[in-house]
PDB file of C-alpha atoms in Angstrom:
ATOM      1  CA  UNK A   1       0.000   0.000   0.000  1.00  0.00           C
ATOM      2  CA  UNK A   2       1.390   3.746  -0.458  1.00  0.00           C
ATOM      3  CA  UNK A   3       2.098   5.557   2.344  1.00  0.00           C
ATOM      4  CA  UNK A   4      -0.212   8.609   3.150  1.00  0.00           C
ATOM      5  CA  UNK A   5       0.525  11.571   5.225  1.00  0.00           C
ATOM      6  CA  UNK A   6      -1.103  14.387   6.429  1.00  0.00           C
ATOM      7  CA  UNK A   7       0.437  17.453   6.907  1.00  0.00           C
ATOM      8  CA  UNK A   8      -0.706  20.469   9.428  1.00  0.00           C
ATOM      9  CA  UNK A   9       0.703  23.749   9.619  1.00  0.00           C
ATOM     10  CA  UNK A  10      -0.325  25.722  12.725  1.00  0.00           C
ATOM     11  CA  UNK A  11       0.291  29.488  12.848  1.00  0.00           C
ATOM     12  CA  UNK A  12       0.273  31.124  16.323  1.00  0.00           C
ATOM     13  CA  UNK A  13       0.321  35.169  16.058  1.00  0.00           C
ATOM     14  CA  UNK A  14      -0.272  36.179  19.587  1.00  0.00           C
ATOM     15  CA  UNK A  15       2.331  36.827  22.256  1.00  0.00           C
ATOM     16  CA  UNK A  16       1.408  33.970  24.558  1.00  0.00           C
ATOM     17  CA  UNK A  17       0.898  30.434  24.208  1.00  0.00           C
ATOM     18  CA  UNK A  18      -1.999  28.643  22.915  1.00  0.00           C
ATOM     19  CA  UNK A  19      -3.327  25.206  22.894  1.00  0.00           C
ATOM     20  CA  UNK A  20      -4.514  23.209  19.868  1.00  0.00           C
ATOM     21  CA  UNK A  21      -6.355  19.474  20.117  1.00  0.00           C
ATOM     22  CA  UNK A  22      -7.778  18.084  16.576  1.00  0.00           C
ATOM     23  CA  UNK A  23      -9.618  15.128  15.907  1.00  0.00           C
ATOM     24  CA  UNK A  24      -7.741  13.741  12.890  1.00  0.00           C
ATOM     25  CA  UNK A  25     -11.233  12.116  12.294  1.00  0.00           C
ATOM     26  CA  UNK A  26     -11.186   8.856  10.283  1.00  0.00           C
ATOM     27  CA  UNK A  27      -7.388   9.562   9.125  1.00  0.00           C
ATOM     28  CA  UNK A  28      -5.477   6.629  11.128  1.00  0.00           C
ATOM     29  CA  UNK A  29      -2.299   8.336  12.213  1.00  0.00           C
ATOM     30  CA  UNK A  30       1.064   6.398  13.492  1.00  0.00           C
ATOM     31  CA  UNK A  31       1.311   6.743  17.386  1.00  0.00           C
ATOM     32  CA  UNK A  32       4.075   9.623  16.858  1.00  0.00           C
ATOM     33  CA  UNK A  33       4.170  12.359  14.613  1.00  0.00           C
ATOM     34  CA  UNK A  34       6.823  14.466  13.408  1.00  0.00           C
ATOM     35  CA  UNK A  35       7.166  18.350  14.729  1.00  0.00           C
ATOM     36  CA  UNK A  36       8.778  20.956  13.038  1.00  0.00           C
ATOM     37  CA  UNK A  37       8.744  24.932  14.625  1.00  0.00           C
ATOM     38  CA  UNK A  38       9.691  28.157  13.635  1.00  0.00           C
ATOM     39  CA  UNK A  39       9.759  30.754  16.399  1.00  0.00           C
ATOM     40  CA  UNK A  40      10.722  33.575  18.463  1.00  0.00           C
ATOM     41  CA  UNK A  41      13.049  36.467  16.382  1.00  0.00           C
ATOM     42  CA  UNK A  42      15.202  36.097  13.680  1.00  0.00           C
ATOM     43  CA  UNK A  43      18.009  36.723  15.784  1.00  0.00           C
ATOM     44  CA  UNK A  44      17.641  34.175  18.501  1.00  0.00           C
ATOM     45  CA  UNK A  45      14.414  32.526  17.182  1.00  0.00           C
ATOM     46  CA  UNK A  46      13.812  28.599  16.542  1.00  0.00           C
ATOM     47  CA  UNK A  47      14.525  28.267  12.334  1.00  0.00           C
ATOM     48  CA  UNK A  48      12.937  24.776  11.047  1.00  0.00           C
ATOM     49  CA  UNK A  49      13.852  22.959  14.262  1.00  0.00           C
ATOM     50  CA  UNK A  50      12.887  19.238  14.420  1.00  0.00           C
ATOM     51  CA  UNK A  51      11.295  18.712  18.088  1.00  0.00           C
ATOM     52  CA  UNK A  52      10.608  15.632  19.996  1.00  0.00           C
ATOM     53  CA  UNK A  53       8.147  13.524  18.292  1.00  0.00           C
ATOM     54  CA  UNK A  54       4.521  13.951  19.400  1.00  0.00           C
ATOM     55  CA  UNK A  55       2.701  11.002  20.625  1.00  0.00           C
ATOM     56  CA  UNK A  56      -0.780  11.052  19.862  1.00  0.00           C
ATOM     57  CA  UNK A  57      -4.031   9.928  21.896  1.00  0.00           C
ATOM     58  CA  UNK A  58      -5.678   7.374  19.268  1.00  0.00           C
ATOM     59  CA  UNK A  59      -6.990  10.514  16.404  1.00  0.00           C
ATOM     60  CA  UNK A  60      -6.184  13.475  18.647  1.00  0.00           C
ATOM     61  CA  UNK A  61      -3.259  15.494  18.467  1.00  0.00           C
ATOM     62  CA  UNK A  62      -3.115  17.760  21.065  1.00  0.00           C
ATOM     63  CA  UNK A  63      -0.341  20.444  22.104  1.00  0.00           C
ATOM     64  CA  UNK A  64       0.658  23.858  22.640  1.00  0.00           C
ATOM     65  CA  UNK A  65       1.555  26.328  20.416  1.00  0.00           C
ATOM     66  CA  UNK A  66       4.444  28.836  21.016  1.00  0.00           C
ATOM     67  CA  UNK A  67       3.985  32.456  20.977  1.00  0.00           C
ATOM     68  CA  UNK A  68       4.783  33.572  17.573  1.00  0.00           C
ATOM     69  CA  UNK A  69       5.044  30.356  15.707  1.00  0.00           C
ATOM     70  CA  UNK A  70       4.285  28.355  13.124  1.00  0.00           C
ATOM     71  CA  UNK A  71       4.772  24.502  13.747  1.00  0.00           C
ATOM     72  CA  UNK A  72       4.760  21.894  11.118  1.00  0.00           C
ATOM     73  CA  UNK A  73       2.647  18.716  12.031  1.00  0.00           C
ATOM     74  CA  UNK A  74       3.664  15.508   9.289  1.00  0.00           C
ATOM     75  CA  UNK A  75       1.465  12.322  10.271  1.00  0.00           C
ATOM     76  CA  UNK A  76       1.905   9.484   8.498  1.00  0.00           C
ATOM     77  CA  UNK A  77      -1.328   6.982   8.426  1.00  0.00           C
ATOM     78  CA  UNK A  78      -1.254   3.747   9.364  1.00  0.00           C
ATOM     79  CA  UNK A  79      -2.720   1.873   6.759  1.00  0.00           C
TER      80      UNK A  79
END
């Protein structure tokens, strides 16, 4: 079978942080997905930096959102 993915990109503006939780519905993600973030200044700011993996609760991901980011979700689905 080919692989599918699902990609999210999550854009926080504000100066504070803020939480995001979707239902990925009746896409069946891997237990982990990758995280990629942009952040912070250009200076001293985060510039495509590959976090942690996120594990997920069965089609939730759920996390928080740094102030003045944009974070890169890739899921890959299970079937």
């Amino acid at each position: 079978k080919d692989e599918q993915r699902l990609v999210i990109v999550a854009i926080n503006d504000k100066a504070k942080k803020r939480p995001l939780s979707l239902d990925l519905g009746e896409f069946s993600p891997e237990d982990n997905c990758e995280v990629i973030r942009t952040s912070g200044s250009l200076e001293k700011g985060e510039h495509w930096t590959r976090l942690t993996e996120k594990k997920l609760d069965g089609s939730v991901l759920s996390s928080s959102l740094m102030p003045h980011s944009i974070t890169t979700f890739i899921l890959t689905s299970k079937n």
